CSV table of C-alpha atoms in Angstrom, one decimal:
chain,number,residue,atom,x,y,z
A,1,MET,CA,122.6,74.2,89.9
A,2,LYS,CA,125.8,72.3,91.0
A,3,THR,CA,126.7,72.4,94.6
A,4,THR,CA,129.9,74.3,95.4
A,5,ARG,CA,132.9,72.8,97.1
A,6,TYR,CA,131.8,74.7,100.3
A,7,ALA,CA,128.3,73.2,100.4
A,8,ASN,CA,129.1,70.3,102.6
A,9,SER,CA,131.1,72.2,105.2
A,10,ARG,CA,128.3,74.9,105.4
A,11,GLN,CA,125.7,72.2,106.1
A,12,LYS,CA,127.5,70.4,108.9
A,13,ALA,CA,126.0,72.5,111.7
A,14,CYS,CA,122.4,71.9,112.7
A,15,GLN,CA,119.8,74.5,111.9
A,16,GLN,CA,119.6,75.8,115.5
A,17,CYS,CA,123.3,76.3,116.0
A,18,SER,CA,123.7,77.7,112.5
A,19,ALA,CA,121.0,80.4,113.2
A,20,ALA,CA,122.6,81.2,116.5
A,21,LYS,CA,126.2,81.3,115.0
A,22,ALA,CA,127.2,78.8,117.6
A,23,LYS,CA,129.6,75.9,117.5
A,24,CYS,CA,127.9,72.6,116.8
A,25,ASP,CA,129.5,69.2,117.7
A,26,ARG,CA,127.3,67.6,115.0
A,27,LYS,CA,126.3,64.5,116.9
A,28,PRO,CA,124.1,62.3,114.7
A,29,THR,CA,121.5,61.8,117.4
A,30,GLY,CA,121.4,65.5,118.3
A,31,CYS,CA,124.1,68.0,119.2
A,32,SER,CA,125.0,68.8,122.8
A,33,ARG,CA,123.8,72.5,122.5
A,34,CYS,CA,120.3,71.5,121.5
A,35,SER,CA,120.1,68.7,124.0
A,36,GLN,CA,121.0,71.2,126.8
A,37,ARG,CA,118.3,73.5,125.7
A,38,ASN,CA,115.7,70.7,125.2
A,39,ILE,CA,115.0,71.8,121.6
A,40,SER,CA,114.8,69.9,118.4
A,41,CYS,CA,118.1,69.3,116.6
A,42,VAL,CA,117.6,69.3,112.8
A,43,TYR,CA,120.3,69.0,110.2
A,44,PRO,CA,119.7,70.7,106.8
A,45,GLN,CA,119.3,68.4,103.8
A,46,VAL,CA,121.9,68.6,101.1
A,47,ALA,CA,120.5,70.1,97.9
A,48,HIS,CA,120.2,67.8,95.0
A,49,SER,CA,122.2,68.4,91.8
A,50,ARG,CA,120.8,68.7,88.3
A,51,SER,CA,122.0,65.1,87.6
A,52,GLN,CA,119.0,63.9,89.7
A,53,THR,CA,116.5,62.1,87.5
A,54,PRO,CA,113.0,63.4,87.2
A,55,SER,CA,111.5,60.4,88.9
A,56,GLN,CA,113.6,61.1,91.9
A,57,SER,CA,113.1,64.9,92.1
A,58,GLU,CA,109.4,64.9,91.2
A,59,ALA,CA,108.2,62.1,93.4
A,60,ASN,CA,105.0,63.1,95.3
A,61,PRO,CA,106.0,63.6,98.9
A,62,GLN,CA,102.4,64.1,99.9
A,63,SER,CA,100.9,60.7,99.0
A,64,PRO,CA,99.3,59.0,102.0
A,65,GLU,CA,101.4,55.9,101.4
A,66,SER,CA,104.6,57.8,102.0
A,67,LEU,CA,103.5,59.5,105.3
A,68,PRO,CA,105.0,58.4,108.5
A,69,ASP,CA,102.8,57.3,111.4
A,70,MET,CA,103.8,60.3,113.4
A,71,LEU,CA,104.2,64.0,112.7
A,72,THR,CA,107.4,65.4,114.3
A,73,LEU,CA,107.0,68.8,115.8
A,74,SER,CA,109.3,71.1,117.6
A,75,SER,CA,111.3,70.1,120.7
A,76,GLY,CA,111.0,66.4,119.9
A,77,SER,CA,107.2,66.2,120.4
A,78,ARG,CA,105.5,63.7,118.2
A,79,LEU,CA,101.8,63.7,117.4
A,80,SER,CA,99.8,60.7,116.0
A,81,THR,CA,98.2,61.1,112.6
A,82,HIS,CA,96.1,57.9,112.8
A,83,GLY,CA,92.9,60.0,112.2
A,84,GLY,CA,92.5,58.4,108.7
A,85,ASP,CA,94.1,58.8,105.3
A,86,GLU,CA,92.3,62.1,104.6
A,87,TRP,CA,93.4,63.6,107.9
A,88,ALA,CA,97.0,62.4,107.3
A,89,HIS,CA,97.0,63.9,103.9
A,90,ALA,CA,95.8,67.3,105.2
A,91,ILE,CA,98.7,67.2,107.7
A,92,SER,CA,101.2,66.3,105.0
A,93,ARG,CA,100.3,69.6,103.3
A,94,ALA,CA,101.3,71.6,106.4
A,95,GLN,CA,105.0,72.0,105.4
A,96,PRO,CA,107.3,74.9,106.2
A,97,MET,CA,107.3,77.6,103.6
A,98,SER,CA,109.7,80.2,102.2
A,99,GLU,CA,108.7,83.8,102.4
A,100,ARG,CA,107.7,83.9,98.7
A,101,GLU,CA,105.5,80.8,99.2
A,102,TYR,CA,104.0,82.2,102.4
A,103,VAL,CA,102.9,85.3,100.5
A,104,ASN,CA,101.7,83.6,97.3
A,105,VAL,CA,100.7,80.2,98.6
A,106,ASN,CA,97.5,80.2,96.5
A,107,THR,CA,98.5,80.2,92.9
A,108,ASN,CA,95.0,81.1,91.9
A,109,THR,CA,95.3,84.4,93.8
A,110,ALA,CA,97.1,87.4,92.3
A,111,PRO,CA,100.4,88.2,94.2
A,112,VAL,CA,100.4,91.1,96.6
A,113,PRO,CA,101.4,94.1,94.6
A,114,VAL,CA,105.1,95.0,94.9
A,115,GLU,CA,104.4,98.6,95.8
A,116,HIS,CA,102.4,97.4,98.8
A,117,ARG,CA,105.4,95.6,100.2
A,118,LEU,CA,108.1,98.2,99.6
A,119,ASN,CA,109.6,95.9,96.9
A,120,GLN,CA,110.0,93.3,99.6
A,121,THR,CA,111.8,90.2,98.4
A,122,PRO,CA,113.0,87.1,100.2
A,123,ALA,CA,116.2,87.7,102.2
A,124,THR,CA,119.2,88.2,100.0
A,125,SER,CA,122.8,87.2,100.6
A,126,GLU,CA,123.2,90.6,102.2
A,127,ASP,CA,120.9,89.5,105.0
A,128,ALA,CA,121.9,85.9,105.2
A,129,GLY,CA,124.2,86.8,108.0
A,130,LEU,CA,121.7,88.2,110.4
A,131,ASP,CA,123.2,87.9,113.9
A,132,PHE,CA,120.8,87.9,116.8
A,133,SER,CA,123.4,87.3,119.5
A,134,ASN,CA,124.6,89.9,122.0
A,135,LEU,CA,121.6,92.2,121.5
A,136,ASP,CA,121.9,95.5,123.5
A,137,LEU,CA,118.4,95.9,124.8
A,138,PHE,CA,116.7,97.0,128.0
A,139,CYS,CA,113.3,96.9,129.6
A,140,PRO,CA,112.0,100.2,131.0
A,141,ILE,CA,108.7,98.8,132.5
A,142,ASN,CA,107.7,96.5,135.3
A,143,VAL,CA,107.1,93.3,133.4
A,144,ASP,CA,105.7,91.5,136.5
A,145,GLU,CA,102.5,93.5,135.9
A,146,ILE,CA,102.1,91.7,132.5
A,147,THR,CA,102.2,88.3,134.3
A,148,THR,CA,99.5,89.3,136.8
A,149,ARG,CA,97.3,91.1,134.3
A,150,TRP,CA,94.7,88.3,134.3
A,151,MET,CA,94.1,89.1,138.0
A,152,ASN,CA,93.1,92.7,137.4
A,153,PRO,CA,89.3,92.1,137.1
A,154,TYR,CA,89.3,90.2,140.4
A,155,ILE,CA,91.7,92.0,142.6
A,156,PRO,CA,91.4,95.8,142.6
A,157,VAL,CA,94.7,97.6,142.1
A,158,PRO,CA,95.1,101.4,142.8
A,159,GLY,CA,95.3,103.4,139.6
A,160,GLN,CA,93.4,101.0,137.4
A,161,HIS,CA,91.4,102.6,134.5
A,162,ILE,CA,88.6,100.6,132.9
A,163,LYS,CA,88.6,100.8,129.1
A,164,GLN,CA,85.1,101.6,128.0
A,165,TYR,CA,85.1,100.2,124.5
A,166,PRO,CA,82.2,101.4,122.4
A,167,ALA,CA,80.3,98.5,120.8
A,168,GLY,CA,81.6,99.4,117.4
A,169,VAL,CA,85.2,99.4,118.6
A,170,SER,CA,84.8,96.0,120.3
A,171,ALA,CA,83.3,94.6,117.0
A,172,PHE,CA,86.2,96.1,115.1
A,173,ILE,CA,88.8,94.5,117.3
A,174,PHE,CA,87.0,91.1,117.1
A,175,ARG,CA,86.8,91.1,113.3
A,176,THR,CA,90.4,92.3,113.0
A,177,LEU,CA,91.8,89.5,115.2
A,178,LYS,CA,89.5,87.0,113.4
A,179,SER,CA,91.1,88.1,110.1
A,180,TYR,CA,94.6,87.5,111.6
A,181,THR,CA,93.5,83.9,112.2
A,182,ALA,CA,92.4,83.5,108.6
A,183,ILE,CA,95.6,85.0,107.4
A,184,ALA,CA,97.6,82.6,109.4
A,185,ALA,CA,95.6,79.5,108.4
A,186,ARG,CA,95.7,80.4,104.7
A,187,GLY,CA,99.2,81.6,104.5
A,188,ARG,CA,98.6,84.2,101.8
A,189,ARG,CA,100.1,87.1,103.8
A,190,ILE,CA,102.4,87.7,106.7
A,191,LEU,CA,100.8,88.5,110.0
A,192,PRO,CA,101.5,92.1,111.0
A,193,PHE,CA,103.3,91.1,114.2
A,194,ILE,CA,105.7,88.7,112.3
A,195,HIS,CA,108.7,90.2,110.6
A,196,HIS,CA,109.5,89.0,107.1
A,197,THR,CA,113.0,87.9,108.2
A,198,GLN,CA,111.4,85.4,110.5
A,199,ILE,CA,109.7,83.7,107.6
A,200,SER,CA,112.9,83.3,105.6
A,201,GLY,CA,115.3,82.9,108.6
A,202,SER,CA,113.6,80.9,111.4
A,203,PRO,CA,115.2,77.4,111.7
A,204,VAL,CA,113.2,74.3,111.0
A,205,GLY,CA,111.7,73.0,114.3
A,206,SER,CA,111.5,76.4,116.0
A,207,PRO,CA,108.2,77.2,117.7
A,208,LEU,CA,107.2,79.8,115.2
A,209,THR,CA,108.1,77.6,112.2
A,210,THR,CA,106.2,74.7,113.6
A,211,CYS,CA,103.2,76.9,114.3
A,212,LEU,CA,103.0,78.4,110.8
A,213,SER,CA,103.1,74.9,109.4
A,214,LEU,CA,100.7,73.2,111.9
A,215,ILE,CA,97.9,75.8,111.7
A,216,ARG,CA,97.6,75.3,107.9
A,217,ILE,CA,95.7,72.1,108.7
A,218,CYS,CA,92.9,74.4,109.9
A,219,GLU,CA,92.4,75.6,106.4
A,220,THR,CA,92.3,72.1,104.9
A,221,SER,CA,90.7,70.0,107.7
A,222,LEU,CA,87.6,68.0,107.0
A,223,PRO,CA,84.3,68.3,108.8
A,224,GLY,CA,84.4,66.6,112.1
A,225,SER,CA,88.2,66.8,112.4
A,226,GLU,CA,88.2,69.9,114.6
A,227,ALA,CA,88.6,67.9,117.8
A,228,THR,CA,91.7,66.3,116.4
A,229,ALA,CA,93.1,69.6,115.3
A,230,MET,CA,92.4,71.1,118.8
A,231,MET,CA,94.2,68.2,120.4
A,232,MET,CA,97.3,68.7,118.3
A,233,ILE,CA,97.4,72.4,118.8
A,234,GLN,CA,96.8,72.2,122.6
A,235,ARG,CA,99.6,69.6,122.9
A,236,GLU,CA,102.0,71.8,121.0
A,237,MET,CA,101.0,74.7,123.3
A,238,GLN,CA,101.8,72.5,126.3
A,239,ASN,CA,105.1,71.6,124.7
A,240,ILE,CA,106.0,75.3,124.3
A,241,ILE,CA,105.3,76.0,128.0
A,242,GLU,CA,107.3,72.9,129.1
A,243,SER,CA,110.3,73.9,126.9
A,244,SER,CA,110.3,77.7,127.5
A,245,THR,CA,112.9,77.7,130.3
A,246,GLY,CA,115.4,76.3,127.8
A,247,TYR,CA,114.8,78.9,125.0
A,248,ASP,CA,117.2,81.7,124.2
A,249,ASP,CA,115.8,85.2,123.7
A,250,LEU,CA,115.0,84.7,119.9
A,251,CYS,CA,113.4,81.3,120.4
A,252,LEU,CA,111.4,82.6,123.3
A,253,LEU,CA,110.1,85.5,121.2
A,254,GLY,CA,109.0,82.9,118.5
A,255,ALA,CA,107.3,80.9,121.2
A,256,PHE,CA,105.4,83.9,122.4
A,257,GLN,CA,104.2,84.6,118.9
A,258,ALA,CA,103.3,81.0,118.2
A,259,TYR,CA,101.4,80.6,121.5
A,260,LEU,CA,99.4,83.8,120.7
A,261,ILE,CA,98.6,82.5,117.2
A,262,TYR,CA,97.4,79.1,118.6
A,263,CYS,CA,95.1,81.0,121.1
A,264,LEU,CA,93.6,83.0,118.2
A,265,VAL,CA,93.1,79.8,116.1
A,266,LEU,CA,91.4,78.1,119.0
A,267,PHE,CA,89.1,81.0,119.8
A,268,PHE,CA,88.1,82.1,116.3
A,269,ARG,CA,88.3,78.9,114.3
A,270,LEU,CA,88.2,75.6,116.1
A,271,ASP,CA,86.0,76.4,119.1
A,272,PRO,CA,84.4,79.8,118.3
A,273,GLY,CA,83.5,82.0,121.2
A,274,THR,CA,84.5,79.5,123.9
A,275,THR,CA,86.7,80.8,126.7
A,276,THR,CA,86.7,78.0,129.2
A,277,HIS,CA,90.0,76.5,128.1
A,278,LEU,CA,91.4,79.8,126.9
A,279,ARG,CA,91.6,81.7,130.2
A,280,PRO,CA,94.3,79.3,131.6
A,281,ALA,CA,96.0,79.6,128.2
A,282,MET,CA,96.0,83.4,128.5
A,283,MET,CA,97.7,83.1,131.9
A,284,SER,CA,100.5,81.0,130.2
A,285,LEU,CA,100.6,83.5,127.3
A,286,GLN,CA,101.1,86.4,129.6
A,287,THR,CA,103.9,84.5,131.3
A,288,LEU,CA,105.6,84.1,127.9
A,289,ALA,CA,105.1,87.8,127.3
A,290,HIS,CA,106.7,88.6,130.6
A,291,LEU,CA,109.7,86.3,130.0
A,292,SER,CA,110.2,87.7,126.5
A,293,SER,CA,109.7,91.4,127.5
A,294,LYS,CA,112.1,91.0,130.4
A,295,GLN,CA,114.9,90.4,127.9
A,296,GLY,CA,114.4,93.9,126.5
A,297,LEU,CA,111.7,96.0,124.7
A,298,ILE,CA,113.8,99.0,123.6
A,299,CYS,CA,117.2,99.2,121.9
A,300,MET,CA,119.9,100.9,124.1
A,301,ALA,CA,121.0,102.8,121.0
A,302,ASP,CA,117.5,104.4,120.8
A,303,GLN,CA,118.0,106.0,124.2
A,304,GLN,CA,121.3,107.5,123.0
A,305,ARG,CA,119.6,108.8,119.8
A,306,THR,CA,121.9,106.6,117.6
A,307,ARG,CA,121.1,103.9,115.1
A,308,PRO,CA,120.8,100.4,116.6
A,309,ARG,CA,121.7,97.2,114.8
A,310,TRP,CA,119.0,96.0,112.5
A,311,GLU,CA,118.7,92.8,114.4
A,312,GLU,CA,118.1,94.7,117.7
A,313,TRP,CA,115.4,96.8,116.1
A,314,ILE,CA,113.7,93.8,114.5
A,315,VAL,CA,113.5,91.9,117.8
A,316,THR,CA,112.1,94.9,119.9
A,317,ASP,CA,109.5,96.0,117.3
A,318,ILE,CA,108.3,92.4,117.0
A,319,LYS,CA,107.9,92.1,120.8
A,320,ARG,CA,106.0,95.3,121.1
A,321,ARG,CA,103.6,94.5,118.2
A,322,THR,CA,103.0,91.0,119.7
A,323,LEU,CA,102.3,92.6,123.1
A,324,TYR,CA,99.7,94.9,121.6
A,325,VAL,CA,97.9,92.1,119.8
A,326,MET,CA,97.9,90.1,123.0
A,327,TYR,CA,96.3,93.0,124.9
A,328,LEU,CA,93.6,93.4,122.3
A,329,PHE,CA,92.9,89.7,122.4
A,330,ASP,CA,92.6,89.9,126.2
A,331,SER,CA,90.0,92.6,125.7
A,332,VAL,CA,88.0,90.3,123.4
A,333,LEU,CA,88.1,87.4,125.9
A,334,SER,CA,87.1,89.8,128.8
A,335,ALA,CA,84.1,91.0,126.8
A,336,GLN,CA,83.0,87.4,126.2
A,337,GLU,CA,83.3,86.7,129.9
A,338,ASP,CA,81.6,90.0,130.8
A,339,VAL,CA,84.5,91.2,132.9
A,340,PRO,CA,86.1,94.7,132.7
A,341,THR,CA,89.2,95.4,130.6
A,342,PHE,CA,91.8,97.7,132.0
A,343,LEU,CA,94.1,100.2,130.4
A,344,GLY,CA,97.6,98.6,130.1
A,345,THR,CA,99.3,101.4,132.0
A,346,GLU,CA,102.2,98.9,132.6
A,347,LEU,CA,103.2,99.5,129.0
A,348,SER,CA,103.4,103.2,129.4
A,349,GLY,CA,106.6,104.7,127.8
A,350,ILE,CA,107.3,101.9,125.2
A,351,PRO,CA,107.2,102.9,121.5
A,352,ALA,CA,104.1,102.6,119.4
A,353,ALA,CA,104.3,100.5,116.2
A,354,ALA,CA,107.1,101.6,114.0
A,355,SER,CA,106.7,103.2,110.6
A,356,LYS,CA,105.9,101.3,107.4
A,357,SER,CA,109.2,102.3,105.9
A,358,LEU,CA,111.1,100.7,108.7
A,359,TRP,CA,109.0,97.6,109.3
A,360,GLN,CA,108.8,96.6,105.6
A,361,ALA,CA,112.4,97.5,104.7
A,362,PRO,CA,113.5,94.4,102.8
A,363,THR,CA,117.3,94.7,103.3
A,364,ARG,CA,119.7,96.0,105.9
A,365,SER,CA,120.9,98.9,103.7
A,366,ILE,CA,117.4,100.1,103.0
A,367,TRP,CA,116.5,99.9,106.7
A,368,GLU,CA,119.6,101.8,107.7
A,369,ARG,CA,118.8,104.6,105.2
A,370,GLU,CA,115.2,104.8,106.5
A,371,TYR,CA,116.4,104.8,110.1
A,372,ASN,CA,118.8,107.7,109.4
A,373,ILE,CA,115.8,109.6,108.0
A,374,HIS,CA,113.8,108.6,111.2
A,375,LEU,CA,116.5,110.0,113.4
A,376,ALA,CA,116.6,113.3,111.5
A,377,GLU,CA,112.8,113.7,111.6
A,378,TRP,CA,112.3,112.7,115.2
A,379,THR,CA,114.7,114.9,117.0
A,380,GLU,CA,113.1,113.8,120.3
A,381,LYS,CA,112.2,110.2,121.0
A,382,GLY,CA,109.6,108.5,118.8
A,383,LEU,CA,105.9,108.3,119.7
A,384,THR,CA,105.1,106.1,122.7
A,385,ILE,CA,101.9,104.0,123.0
A,386,ASP,CA,100.6,106.1,126.0
A,387,GLU,CA,100.5,109.1,123.7
A,388,LEU,CA,97.5,107.4,122.0
A,389,TRP,CA,95.7,107.1,125.4
A,390,PRO,CA,93.4,109.7,127.1
A,391,ILE,CA,94.9,113.1,127.5
A,392,PRO,CA,95.7,113.7,131.2
A,393,GLU,CA,93.4,116.2,132.8
A,394,ASP,CA,96.3,118.3,134.1
A,395,MET,CA,98.0,118.6,130.6
A,396,ASP,CA,98.1,122.3,129.5
A,397,GLU,CA,97.1,123.5,126.0
A,398,PRO,CA,100.7,123.8,124.6
A,399,SER,CA,101.5,120.2,125.7
A,400,ILE,CA,98.2,119.0,124.1
A,401,ALA,CA,99.0,120.7,120.8
A,402,LYS,CA,102.5,119.2,120.8
A,403,ARG,CA,101.2,115.8,121.5
A,404,ARG,CA,98.7,116.0,118.6
A,405,ARG,CA,101.5,117.2,116.3
A,406,ARG,CA,103.5,114.1,117.2
A,407,VAL,CA,100.6,111.8,116.6
A,408,ASP,CA,100.0,113.5,113.2
A,409,HIS,CA,103.7,113.0,112.4
A,410,TRP,CA,103.5,109.3,113.3
A,411,LEU,CA,100.4,108.8,111.2
A,412,GLU,CA,102.2,110.0,108.1
A,413,ASP,CA,104.0,106.7,107.6
A,414,ILE,CA,102.4,103.8,109.5
A,415,ASP,CA,101.3,100.5,108.1
A,416,GLU,CA,97.8,98.9,108.5
A,417,PHE,CA,98.8,97.6,112.0
A,418,GLY,CA,99.5,101.2,113.1
A,419,THR,CA,96.3,102.4,111.5
A,420,MET,CA,94.4,99.7,113.4
A,421,LEU,CA,95.9,100.8,116.8
A,422,TYR,CA,95.1,104.4,116.1
A,423,ALA,CA,91.5,103.6,115.1
A,424,VAL,CA,91.0,101.6,118.3
A,425,THR,CA,92.5,104.3,120.6
A,426,VAL,CA,91.0,107.4,119.0
A,427,CYS,CA,87.5,105.9,118.8
A,428,THR,CA,87.8,104.8,122.5
A,429,HIS,CA,89.6,107.7,124.1
A,430,GLY,CA,89.3,110.5,121.5
A,431,GLY,CA,92.3,112.5,120.4
């Protein structure tokens, strides 16, 4: 397809400024905006025209001879690939993917049925203009309690409630999170706490994009290469922490997700069952959760019973889902260390996972239609996560009946992630 007369002008801004709809001074060595934020400045490549010869367009980019000595990651970090030609070749396969490639990366596997993804397709021109600036959000909880959660088993706090997970529930959480690790490494599906617009819209070099590319080496690594993979992942985790103060809200959210995925990969795949190096990592992960949550967990429009912008809703539901996965992972680590896990009362009042219709809506217009239906059906606020917790002893029968009706309503249209949350809570606390 020929490039249009607008193609060059549209590609002058770097990926990061383009995603943020910000002015870019387009310095060849890196724009000023990216330099101030200490993030990688990447300029998009100009698409080739049909006049390109087959020998040019079909050259094998993955041959070991064409690999650079260093693998460039986000925020300017560079990791050595001198672990041998086989290891370098495995790394060369870890390239950023489009949403379609992410879902159907294995051509020998049948694509996910369309009906299972609400006719989800890669972002269309309608959604190419997603604007994540000026989000009207607020945080209704004390996020400082997220940062200090790791201290709960060691320093008693009034009002703490130990979660007595039955053995079957603990095994269920363990196997579910382990499956998330396999999903991430294989790239056949989108993780349930990553929104499809992040796959198609995250700029090259962002923490999440780097993560989804880097962890693919875990699927193709050779025996004995686990130590090298661990070194690379741990170095990227350190890079995220060092760069987090310069991230904007959207990049910080991606960093939170990426750091959680790295922790899952380390625990379930590269160093199974070992928590020695993961407890400090969990402290850093909870700090990232605190910083991201502080920017807002609920849309202001939701409080006014009006429809928020799609971008606002996407960001808040991603944050909440990622938080819930982090809390479940914390319970797995606590079980491994034989320390108690406490009910996350600091999350009380924030919404539970949203409906399948809203989460999987492929376009803005479909999401707006579904949200209008949501507002009509939920005349009061939507279900909150604490409504899945133990029923208070002082709650009267009419209130208990009302609560159960709300949970039943929520169960009518939840995806597999919501089903998992319900299974964990109902088998632990009853309902």
